[in-house]
Short mmCIF file of C-alpha atoms and ligand atoms in Angstrom, two decimals:
data_model
loop_
_atom_site.label_atom_id
_atom_site.label_comp_id
_atom_site.label_asym_id
_atom_site.label_seq_id
_atom_site.Cartn_x
_atom_site.Cartn_y
_atom_site.Cartn_z
CA MET A 1 -15.71 -49.32 -20.23
CA SER A 2 -14.02 -47.18 -17.63
CA ASP A 3 -11.92 -43.92 -18.04
CA SER A 4 -8.95 -44.46 -20.08
CA SER A 5 -5.35 -43.08 -19.34
CA PRO A 6 -3.45 -41.66 -22.23
CA SER A 7 -1.54 -44.85 -22.59
CA ILE A 8 -4.76 -46.61 -23.37
CA PRO A 9 -6.31 -45.77 -26.65
CA ARG A 10 -9.68 -44.54 -26.78
CA HIS A 11 -10.58 -46.14 -30.13
CA VAL A 12 -8.92 -49.32 -31.81
CA ALA A 13 -9.76 -50.06 -35.36
CA ILE A 14 -8.77 -53.60 -36.67
CA ILE A 15 -8.46 -55.08 -40.16
CA MET A 16 -9.14 -58.72 -39.44
CA ASP A 17 -7.14 -60.35 -41.93
CA GLY A 18 -6.01 -64.06 -42.56
CA ASN A 19 -9.08 -66.13 -41.75
CA GLY A 20 -8.97 -67.76 -45.24
CA ARG A 21 -5.28 -68.80 -44.94
CA TRP A 22 -5.81 -69.85 -41.26
CA ALA A 23 -8.39 -72.28 -42.59
CA LYS A 24 -6.15 -73.41 -45.73
CA GLN A 25 -3.35 -74.03 -43.33
CA ARG A 26 -5.48 -76.64 -41.45
CA GLY A 27 -7.15 -78.16 -44.63
CA LEU A 28 -10.44 -76.68 -43.72
CA PRO A 29 -13.08 -74.79 -45.87
CA ARG A 30 -12.67 -70.76 -45.57
CA ILE A 31 -15.75 -70.47 -43.65
CA ARG A 32 -14.27 -72.46 -40.78
CA GLY A 33 -11.67 -69.54 -40.67
CA HIS A 34 -14.36 -66.96 -40.43
CA GLU A 35 -16.10 -68.99 -37.76
CA ALA A 36 -12.67 -69.08 -35.90
CA GLY A 37 -12.50 -65.34 -36.50
CA ALA A 38 -15.96 -64.65 -34.82
CA GLU A 39 -14.46 -66.20 -31.49
CA SER A 40 -11.65 -63.61 -31.81
CA VAL A 41 -14.19 -60.98 -32.24
CA ARG A 42 -15.79 -61.90 -28.96
CA SER A 43 -12.27 -61.99 -27.42
CA ALA A 44 -11.61 -58.55 -28.79
CA VAL A 45 -14.84 -57.32 -27.37
CA ARG A 46 -14.07 -58.65 -23.89
CA THR A 47 -10.39 -57.37 -23.95
CA CYS A 48 -11.54 -53.86 -24.69
CA LYS A 49 -13.89 -53.79 -21.87
CA LYS A 50 -11.04 -54.93 -19.58
CA LEU A 51 -8.62 -52.39 -20.86
CA GLY A 52 -11.10 -49.57 -20.76
CA ILE A 53 -11.01 -49.24 -24.69
CA LYS A 54 -14.41 -47.31 -25.36
CA TYR A 55 -14.57 -47.90 -29.20
CA LEU A 56 -13.58 -50.91 -31.22
CA THR A 57 -14.23 -50.94 -34.82
CA LEU A 58 -13.96 -54.18 -36.91
CA TYR A 59 -13.49 -54.43 -40.69
CA ALA A 60 -16.05 -57.28 -41.07
CA PHE A 61 -16.97 -56.76 -44.84
CA SER A 62 -15.63 -54.48 -47.42
CA THR A 63 -17.43 -53.08 -50.43
CA GLU A 64 -14.87 -54.92 -52.46
CA ASN A 65 -15.71 -58.28 -50.55
CA TRP A 66 -18.80 -58.49 -52.73
CA ILE A 67 -16.91 -60.12 -55.58
CA ARG A 68 -16.23 -63.32 -53.32
CA PRO A 69 -17.72 -66.55 -54.15
CA ARG A 70 -21.41 -66.38 -53.53
CA ALA A 71 -21.17 -69.24 -51.03
CA GLU A 72 -18.38 -67.41 -48.93
CA ILE A 73 -20.62 -64.13 -48.98
CA GLU A 74 -23.63 -66.19 -47.90
CA GLY A 75 -21.57 -68.16 -45.16
CA LEU A 76 -20.31 -64.79 -43.84
CA MET A 77 -23.70 -63.22 -43.83
CA GLY A 78 -25.27 -66.32 -42.05
CA LEU A 79 -22.29 -66.11 -39.54
CA LEU A 80 -23.10 -62.55 -38.80
CA ARG A 81 -26.68 -63.48 -37.98
CA TYR A 82 -25.62 -66.40 -35.81
CA PHE A 83 -22.97 -64.10 -34.04
CA LEU A 84 -25.55 -61.42 -33.22
CA GLY A 85 -28.13 -63.98 -31.95
CA LYS A 86 -25.35 -66.00 -29.76
CA GLU A 87 -23.64 -62.64 -28.51
CA GLU A 88 -26.79 -60.88 -27.22
CA LYS A 89 -26.18 -61.80 -23.75
CA GLU A 90 -22.39 -60.47 -24.07
CA PHE A 91 -23.70 -57.16 -25.34
CA HIS A 92 -25.93 -56.72 -22.31
CA GLU A 93 -23.37 -57.82 -19.81
CA ASN A 94 -20.62 -55.70 -21.07
CA ARG A 95 -23.25 -52.80 -21.76
CA VAL A 96 -21.72 -52.55 -25.13
CA ARG A 97 -23.55 -50.56 -27.98
CA LEU A 98 -23.48 -51.98 -31.63
CA ARG A 99 -23.24 -49.68 -34.45
CA VAL A 100 -22.78 -50.39 -38.28
CA MET A 101 -20.56 -48.17 -40.50
CA GLY A 102 -20.99 -48.56 -44.08
CA ARG A 103 -23.67 -49.15 -47.00
CA MET A 104 -25.98 -51.24 -44.72
CA ARG A 105 -28.67 -51.09 -47.43
CA ASP A 106 -26.49 -53.52 -49.56
CA LEU A 107 -26.95 -56.29 -46.83
CA PRO A 108 -29.28 -59.03 -47.19
CA GLU A 109 -32.79 -57.93 -45.66
CA LYS A 110 -32.40 -60.68 -42.85
CA VAL A 111 -28.98 -59.27 -41.88
CA GLN A 112 -30.11 -55.71 -41.83
CA SER A 113 -33.12 -56.55 -39.39
CA ALA A 114 -30.67 -58.57 -37.22
CA LEU A 115 -28.27 -55.59 -37.05
CA ASN A 116 -31.24 -52.96 -36.53
CA ARG A 117 -32.56 -54.83 -33.74
CA MET A 118 -29.35 -55.26 -31.90
CA MET A 119 -28.66 -51.43 -32.58
CA GLU A 120 -31.80 -50.60 -31.12
CA ILE A 121 -31.78 -52.48 -28.13
CA THR A 122 -28.28 -51.76 -27.10
CA ALA A 123 -28.68 -48.01 -28.32
CA HIS A 124 -28.72 -46.85 -24.44
CA TYR A 125 -25.38 -48.68 -23.55
CA ASP A 126 -22.49 -46.21 -22.92
CA GLU A 127 -19.88 -48.11 -21.65
CA GLY A 128 -18.44 -49.16 -25.11
CA GLN A 129 -19.22 -49.24 -28.70
CA LEU A 130 -18.57 -52.17 -31.18
CA ILE A 131 -18.59 -50.63 -34.60
CA LEU A 132 -18.84 -53.22 -37.54
CA ALA A 133 -17.66 -51.99 -40.68
CA LEU A 134 -20.00 -53.92 -43.28
CA SER A 135 -20.28 -53.16 -47.00
CA TYR A 136 -17.71 -50.39 -46.06
CA SER A 137 -14.67 -48.81 -47.75
CA GLY A 138 -13.07 -45.61 -47.14
CA ARG A 139 -13.24 -44.34 -50.62
CA ALA A 140 -17.10 -45.06 -50.66
CA GLU A 141 -17.52 -43.23 -47.38
CA LEU A 142 -15.76 -40.26 -48.90
CA SER A 143 -17.77 -40.35 -51.98
CA ASP A 144 -20.94 -40.53 -49.88
CA ALA A 145 -19.75 -37.56 -47.82
CA VAL A 146 -18.82 -35.53 -51.01
CA ARG A 147 -22.31 -36.27 -52.36
CA ASN A 148 -24.14 -35.09 -49.26
CA ILE A 149 -21.82 -31.94 -49.17
CA ALA A 150 -22.55 -31.23 -52.80
CA ARG A 151 -26.40 -31.39 -52.19
CA ARG A 152 -26.18 -28.95 -49.34
CA VAL A 153 -24.36 -26.70 -51.60
CA ARG A 154 -27.00 -27.12 -54.21
CA GLN A 155 -29.73 -26.43 -51.67
CA GLY A 156 -27.92 -23.15 -50.68
CA ALA A 157 -27.44 -24.52 -47.20
CA LEU A 158 -23.57 -24.40 -47.54
CA GLU A 159 -21.15 -21.90 -49.17
CA PRO A 160 -18.32 -23.81 -51.14
CA GLU A 161 -15.92 -21.38 -49.44
CA LYS A 162 -16.99 -22.72 -45.99
CA ILE A 163 -16.13 -26.31 -46.73
CA ASP A 164 -13.16 -27.37 -44.36
CA GLU A 165 -12.06 -30.47 -42.67
CA LYS A 166 -14.73 -30.17 -40.02
CA THR A 167 -17.44 -30.24 -42.98
CA ILE A 168 -15.84 -33.63 -44.39
CA SER A 169 -15.38 -35.19 -40.75
CA GLU A 170 -19.07 -34.43 -39.88
CA SER A 171 -20.27 -35.86 -43.13
CA LEU A 172 -18.73 -39.37 -42.65
CA TYR A 173 -21.09 -42.12 -41.59
CA LEU A 174 -20.27 -41.93 -37.72
CA PRO A 175 -19.32 -38.32 -37.23
CA ASP A 176 -19.58 -38.45 -33.44
CA VAL A 177 -16.92 -41.27 -33.23
CA PRO A 178 -13.51 -39.97 -32.53
CA ASP A 179 -10.72 -41.20 -34.87
CA PRO A 180 -8.97 -44.37 -34.26
CA ASP A 181 -5.91 -43.81 -31.96
CA LEU A 182 -4.54 -47.27 -33.08
CA MET A 183 -5.13 -49.39 -36.09
CA ILE A 184 -4.18 -52.94 -36.10
CA ARG A 185 -4.06 -55.31 -39.00
CA THR A 186 -3.39 -59.09 -38.65
CA SER A 187 -1.83 -61.49 -40.91
CA GLY A 188 1.61 -59.78 -41.55
CA GLU A 189 -0.07 -57.73 -44.58
CA LEU A 190 1.17 -54.13 -44.35
CA ARG A 191 -1.85 -52.34 -46.37
CA LEU A 192 -4.67 -50.24 -45.36
CA SER A 193 -6.92 -51.80 -47.92
CA ASN A 194 -9.43 -48.85 -48.22
CA PHE A 195 -10.21 -48.85 -44.57
CA MET A 196 -11.08 -45.62 -42.76
CA LEU A 197 -8.82 -43.56 -45.14
CA TRP A 198 -9.74 -40.07 -43.53
CA GLN A 199 -9.96 -41.17 -39.96
CA LEU A 200 -6.40 -42.93 -39.87
CA SER A 201 -4.50 -39.83 -40.82
CA TYR A 202 -2.92 -39.57 -37.39
CA SER A 203 -3.48 -43.07 -35.92
CA GLU A 204 -0.71 -45.36 -34.90
CA LEU A 205 -0.40 -48.44 -37.01
CA TYR A 206 0.40 -52.03 -35.56
CA PHE A 207 0.74 -54.90 -37.75
CA ALA A 208 0.52 -58.15 -36.09
CA PRO A 209 2.11 -61.30 -37.86
CA VAL A 210 -0.74 -63.89 -36.55
CA PHE A 211 -3.62 -64.81 -38.56
CA TRP A 212 -7.04 -62.99 -37.07
CA PRO A 213 -8.42 -66.38 -35.56
CA ASP A 214 -5.13 -66.69 -33.44
CA PHE A 215 -5.46 -62.84 -32.47
CA ARG A 216 -6.59 -63.27 -28.93
CA GLU A 217 -6.31 -61.20 -25.51
CA LYS A 218 -2.53 -61.51 -25.27
CA ASP A 219 -2.13 -60.23 -28.84
CA LEU A 220 -4.52 -57.16 -28.52
CA ILE A 221 -2.69 -56.59 -25.04
CA ALA A 222 0.70 -56.57 -26.67
CA ALA A 223 -0.42 -54.01 -29.27
CA VAL A 224 -1.82 -51.76 -26.73
CA GLU A 225 1.40 -52.01 -24.76
CA GLU A 226 3.45 -51.10 -27.81
CA TYR A 227 0.95 -48.08 -28.39
CA GLY A 228 1.55 -46.96 -24.93
CA CYS A 229 5.33 -46.59 -25.92
CA ARG A 230 4.77 -44.52 -28.93
CA GLN A 231 5.14 -40.85 -29.14
CA ARG A 232 2.30 -39.08 -30.83
CA ARG A 233 3.20 -35.83 -32.14
CA PHE A 234 0.52 -34.95 -34.51
CA GLY A 235 2.89 -32.69 -36.71
CA ASP A 236 4.29 -30.93 -33.65
CA VAL A 237 7.61 -31.19 -32.05
CA LYS A 238 7.92 -32.83 -28.64
C1 LIG B 1 -10.52 -61.26 -44.06
O1 LIG B 1 -10.03 -62.64 -44.05
C2 LIG B 1 -11.64 -61.36 -43.29
C3 LIG B 1 -13.02 -61.06 -43.69
C4 LIG B 1 -13.25 -60.56 -45.11
C5 LIG B 1 -14.13 -61.30 -42.91
C6 LIG B 1 -14.10 -60.94 -41.32
C7 LIG B 1 -15.23 -61.70 -40.78
C8 LIG B 1 -15.21 -62.38 -39.47
C9 LIG B 1 -14.02 -62.14 -38.60
C10 LIG B 1 -16.21 -63.14 -39.20
C11 LIG B 1 -17.20 -62.74 -38.18
C12 LIG B 1 -17.27 -61.51 -38.13
C13 LIG B 1 -18.17 -61.00 -37.01
C14 LIG B 1 -18.29 -59.34 -36.98
C15 LIG B 1 -18.93 -61.78 -36.28
P1 LIG B 1 -9.77 -63.18 -45.40
O2 LIG B 1 -11.00 -63.96 -45.73
O3 LIG B 1 -9.51 -62.10 -46.46
O4 LIG B 1 -8.37 -63.98 -45.13
P2 LIG B 1 -7.34 -64.48 -46.25
O5 LIG B 1 -6.80 -63.03 -46.54
O6 LIG B 1 -6.51 -65.42 -45.43
O7 LIG B 1 -7.97 -65.17 -47.47
#
């Protein structure tokens, strides 16, 4: 993705909410909502490329989502594999690198293999990154980070007094990825739902009233335009 001007966010993170309600409104099974949501994922990747947004993080499956009915979980995992197969060409054409953020080992083996394969074959692309948050939650990420820091302290590799914000940022799942500039949640819900709790500290928040399957190019452009009008102060006076 091309050079970004200050009014274009470098990193957009999205809570893709409302697939189930979208399907219910149409008298369809929930999985049809997720399938329509996968089309919005493709649209979001293309729009980010077009606008010059370098990082796109999508909350695709939370650690809490494991309590959903088994059939829905299996449907979502199958959809993820299908998506990776179907979108391979798009990844190459757009030169987008796929990455995963979360407890990937929790996912079914076949999904892990499909993800690993796609991550490997796109690892050299530098025009944009699509980051899928899978079996992810902000608190789980922070717990994992704290555990790693504690190990380093126990090994004598780190002094407790030296632990600062940088130590924590560097212990998160993808330490090289900049914090999101803009966080979008669809479906009108006004919650963070355990998403990137550390990284969203200074992000601009945007809540779209539409369900995720209806969130397409014009909606992402509207969110980015609104972002361009916000004044980010990071605690300073301006
Ligand atoms: C939230 O809507 C959505 C999810 C838990 C899953 C998101 C998954 C997709 C968009 C499918 C494809 C993803 C990829 C990366 C190909 P919900 O089910 O909680 O909706 P509701 O709140 O209306 O019930």
